[in-house]
């Protein structure tokens, strides 16, 4: 490839075109507008701890993948990430011209005419000619199944996998499209049209055809460019991304002033209501018409109750005259702590019998991933099943509780699969036999059965109503990730104090679950208002 085809084009004369990273194509459009128009206001705003942690974990994962890719590679060049941008571009183009098989940390010129910012973790030579962009991400890209187009890391040879199915990630595919467009500008794009993504387990790379997602890429890019240049007007609306957005406090104020429907019906529910002409909480609270066309977001009656409760500032509403919740002679509350997708390092259990209560932590402090996780999980499972069997022998009822079973179920099953055959590890069938039984109780589901919660059913929102308070004011899922990194010594010597902090946080979670259950079975009927036909009425 000639040097002239890979030279940097001069910046066009006229108003500068904003440079957009492909990550903004799946983010909130209004956030993009605010980031573009008022970026100076964010200079002193601290990055959310969760964002920092995910970035640190992703960097560590990329380092691991880089070392893995370097094994048995016929030719590989690593571009110095600390070198000036111009030097990195020159080194990348030189490596491409030399036909290097794998280029790690490549830097190509941003597309200043089109407004596209470059990003790819690696460039891999395509046997058919050119280079395909490779992303390294810290999430799953395949699941058990069949049909995924994958390649080994050692040699690019895409084949349909008989045991893996694709786990679609639109963001990854859009990023590959953007990288390919920049490669095309320099006559470097893979002749096959492929791009690849290496996921968090680093076993294989999943291969995507850029053409499959190209129409969606261009639609989203044009829309986001219109926003960034002021040609498209955006407005605030509550979605899941708001939890980590630096602009949320301002958006929340604006939405609150106009009683915007997204405050009680975020995301797809709000879109369905807007399509029916319901744009405010007041309209939803007073709605007497038929079910809006296309509504498939749960019981529509609940939406009206949530709206009325929000207007009356009622945090919780009772669905039925008497609150009910499963109770047993022997009760054990369970809470699991994991780190990213690397594993579950702690299974905490609060045992409650006639003799009192006791907290049992089953933990490994070896940095994940580690085989010692099998030991701690096996000890937890064997202990839980022994307590269950003992209760049955004594003729006692038994129940184990968690709060929102998705995470616990996931890691129970995943641990059984990953450590199959190890001492004390149950089979997947044994796990299913337990979690599918009435003795495994999800308190999140129990809350939904009894209440409507306008502000959400999170444990930290509802446990204070039962009089429970966490010992650590910073307690939370994202904060615990930072504590864990320090506790096991990912970045420095292990911090024993952070281990104590994690154990107390886990213990407080199981105690909160129990406190909520006790409150539901003793006081909630009297303390929480009951749904009335057209308003929220307090039971006298």
Coordinates of N, CA, C and O in Angstrom, one line a residue, residues 74-132:
X74 N 3.2 -15.0 14.7 CA 4.3 -14.9 13.8 C 4.9 -13.5 13.8 O 6.1 -13.3 13.7
X75 N 4.1 -12.4 13.8 CA 4.6 -11.1 13.9 C 3.6 -10.2 14.6 O 2.4 -10.3 14.3
X76 N 4.1 -9.4 15.5 CA 3.2 -8.5 16.3 C 4.0 -7.2 16.6 O 5.1 -7.3 17.0
X77 N 3.3 -6.1 16.5 CA 3.8 -4.8 16.9 C 2.9 -4.2 17.9 O 1.7 -4.2 17.8
X78 N 3.5 -3.7 19.0 CA 2.8 -3.0 20.1 C 3.1 -1.5 19.9 O 4.3 -1.1 20.0
X79 N 2.1 -0.7 19.7 CA 2.3 0.7 19.5 C 2.4 1.4 20.9 O 1.6 1.1 21.8
X80 N 3.4 2.2 21.1 CA 3.6 2.9 22.4 C 2.4 3.8 22.7 O 2.3 4.8 22.1
X81 N 1.7 3.5 23.7 CA 0.5 4.3 24.1 C 0.9 5.6 24.6 O 0.0 6.6 24.6
X82 N 2.1 5.8 25.1 CA 2.5 7.1 25.7 C 3.2 8.0 24.7 O 3.6 9.1 25.0
X83 N 3.4 7.5 23.5 CA 4.0 8.3 22.4 C 3.1 9.4 21.9 O 1.9 9.3 22.0
X84 N 3.6 10.5 21.4 CA 2.7 11.5 20.8 C 1.8 10.9 19.7 O 2.2 9.9 19.0
X85 N 0.7 11.5 19.5 CA -0.3 10.9 18.6 C 0.2 10.8 17.2 O 0.0 9.7 16.5
X86 N 1.0 11.8 16.7 CA 1.5 11.7 15.4 C 2.5 10.5 15.2 O 2.5 9.8 14.2
X87 N 3.3 10.2 16.3 CA 4.2 9.1 16.2 C 3.4 7.8 16.2 O 3.8 6.8 15.5
X88 N 2.4 7.7 17.0 CA 1.6 6.5 17.0 C 0.9 6.2 15.7 O 0.9 5.1 15.2
X89 N 0.4 7.3 15.0 CA -0.2 7.1 13.7 C 0.9 6.6 12.7 O 0.6 5.7 11.9
X90 N 2.0 7.2 12.7 CA 3.1 6.8 11.8 C 3.5 5.4 12.0 O 3.7 4.6 11.1
X91 N 3.6 5.0 13.3 CA 4.0 3.6 13.6 C 3.0 2.6 13.2 O 3.3 1.5 12.7
X92 N 1.7 3.0 13.3 CA 0.6 2.1 12.9 C 0.6 1.9 11.4 O 0.5 0.8 10.8
X93 N 0.7 3.0 10.6 CA 0.7 3.0 9.2 C 2.0 2.2 8.7 O 1.9 1.4 7.7
X94 N 3.1 2.4 9.3 CA 4.3 1.6 8.9 C 4.1 0.1 9.1 O 4.5 -0.7 8.3
X95 N 3.5 -0.2 10.3 CA 3.3 -1.7 10.5 C 2.3 -2.3 9.5 O 2.5 -3.4 9.1
X96 N 1.3 -1.5 9.1 CA 0.3 -2.0 8.1 C 1.1 -2.1 6.8 O 0.8 -3.1 6.1
X97 N 1.9 -1.2 6.5 CA 2.6 -1.3 5.2 C 3.6 -2.5 5.2 O 3.8 -3.1 4.1
X98 N 4.1 -2.9 6.3 CA 5.0 -4.0 6.4 C 4.2 -5.3 6.5 O 4.9 -6.4 6.5
X99 N 2.9 -5.3 6.6 CA 2.1 -6.5 6.6 C 2.2 -7.2 7.9 O 2.0 -8.5 8.0
X100 N 2.4 -6.5 9.0 CA 2.5 -7.1 10.4 C 1.2 -7.9 10.6 O 0.1 -7.3 10.4
X101 N 1.2 -9.1 11.2 CA 0.0 -9.9 11.4 C -0.9 -9.2 12.4 O -2.1 -9.1 12.2
X102 N -0.4 -8.7 13.6 CA -1.2 -8.2 14.6 C -0.6 -6.9 15.1 O 0.6 -6.8 15.5
X103 N -1.4 -5.8 15.1 CA -0.9 -4.5 15.6 C -1.7 -4.2 16.9 O -3.0 -4.0 16.8
X104 N -1.1 -4.1 18.0 CA -1.8 -3.8 19.3 C -1.7 -2.3 19.6 O -0.6 -1.7 19.5
X105 N -2.8 -1.7 20.0 CA -2.9 -0.3 20.3 C -2.7 0.6 19.1 O -2.1 1.6 19.2
X106 N -3.3 0.2 18.0 CA -3.1 1.0 16.8 C -3.8 2.4 16.9 O -4.7 2.6 17.7
X107 N -3.2 3.4 16.2 CA -3.8 4.7 16.2 C -3.9 5.2 14.7 O -2.8 5.4 14.1
X108 N -5.1 5.3 14.2 CA -5.3 5.9 12.9 C -5.8 7.3 13.0 O -6.4 7.7 14.0
X109 N -5.6 8.2 12.0 CA -6.1 9.5 12.1 C -7.7 9.5 12.3 O -8.4 8.7 11.6
X110 N -8.2 10.4 13.1 CA -9.6 10.6 13.2 C -10.1 11.1 11.9 O -9.4 11.8 11.1
X111 N -11.4 10.8 11.6 CA -12.0 11.3 10.4 C -12.6 12.6 10.7 O -13.8 12.8 11.1
X112 N -11.8 13.7 10.4 CA -12.3 15.0 10.8 C -13.3 15.5 9.8 O -14.1 16.4 10.2
X113 N -13.3 15.1 8.6 CA -14.4 15.5 7.6 C -15.7 14.9 8.1 O -16.7 15.6 8.0
X114 N -15.7 13.6 8.4 CA -17.0 13.0 8.8 C -17.3 13.1 10.2 O -18.4 12.8 10.6
X115 N -16.3 13.5 11.1 CA -16.6 13.6 12.5 C -16.5 12.3 13.3 O -17.2 12.1 14.3
X116 N -15.7 11.4 12.8 CA -15.6 10.1 13.5 C -14.2 10.0 14.2 O -13.2 10.2 13.7
X117 N -14.3 9.6 15.5 CA -13.1 9.4 16.3 C -12.7 7.9 16.2 O -13.5 7.0 16.3
X118 N -11.4 7.7 16.1 CA -10.9 6.3 16.0 C -10.8 5.6 17.3 O -10.5 6.1 18.4
X119 N -11.2 4.3 17.3 CA -10.9 3.4 18.4 C -10.9 2.0 18.0 O -11.8 1.5 17.3
X120 N -9.9 1.2 18.3 CA -9.8 -0.2 18.2 C -8.6 -0.7 19.1 O -7.6 0.0 19.1
X121 N -8.8 -1.8 19.7 CA -7.7 -2.3 20.6 C -6.6 -2.9 19.7 O -5.4 -2.9 20.1
X122 N -6.9 -3.4 18.6 CA -5.9 -4.1 17.7 C -6.4 -4.1 16.3 O -7.6 -3.9 16.0
X123 N -5.4 -4.3 15.4 CA -5.7 -4.6 14.0 C -5.1 -6.0 13.7 O -4.0 -6.2 14.0
X124 N -5.9 -6.8 13.0 CA -5.5 -8.1 12.7 C -5.5 -8.3 11.2 O -6.5 -8.0 10.5
X125 N -4.4 -8.8 10.6 CA -4.3 -9.0 9.2 C -5.4 -10.0 8.7 O -5.5 -11.1 9.3
X126 N -6.1 -9.7 7.7 CA -7.1 -10.6 7.1 C -6.4 -11.4 6.0 O -5.8 -10.9 5.2
X127 N -6.6 -12.7 6.1 CA -6.0 -13.6 5.0 C -6.4 -13.2 3.6 O -5.7 -13.4 2.7
X128 N -7.6 -12.5 3.5 CA -8.1 -12.1 2.2 C -7.5 -10.7 1.8 O -7.8 -10.3 0.7
X129 N -6.8 -10.1 2.7 CA -6.2 -8.8 2.4 C -6.8 -7.7 3.3 O -8.0 -7.7 3.7
X130 N -5.9 -6.7 3.7 CA -6.4 -5.7 4.6 C -6.3 -6.0 6.0 O -5.8 -7.1 6.4
X131 N -6.9 -5.2 6.9 CA -6.9 -5.4 8.3 C -8.3 -5.3 8.9 O -9.1 -4.4 8.4
X132 N -8.6 -6.2 9.8 CA -9.9 -6.0 10.5 C -9.7 -5.5 11.9 O -8.8 -5.8 12.6

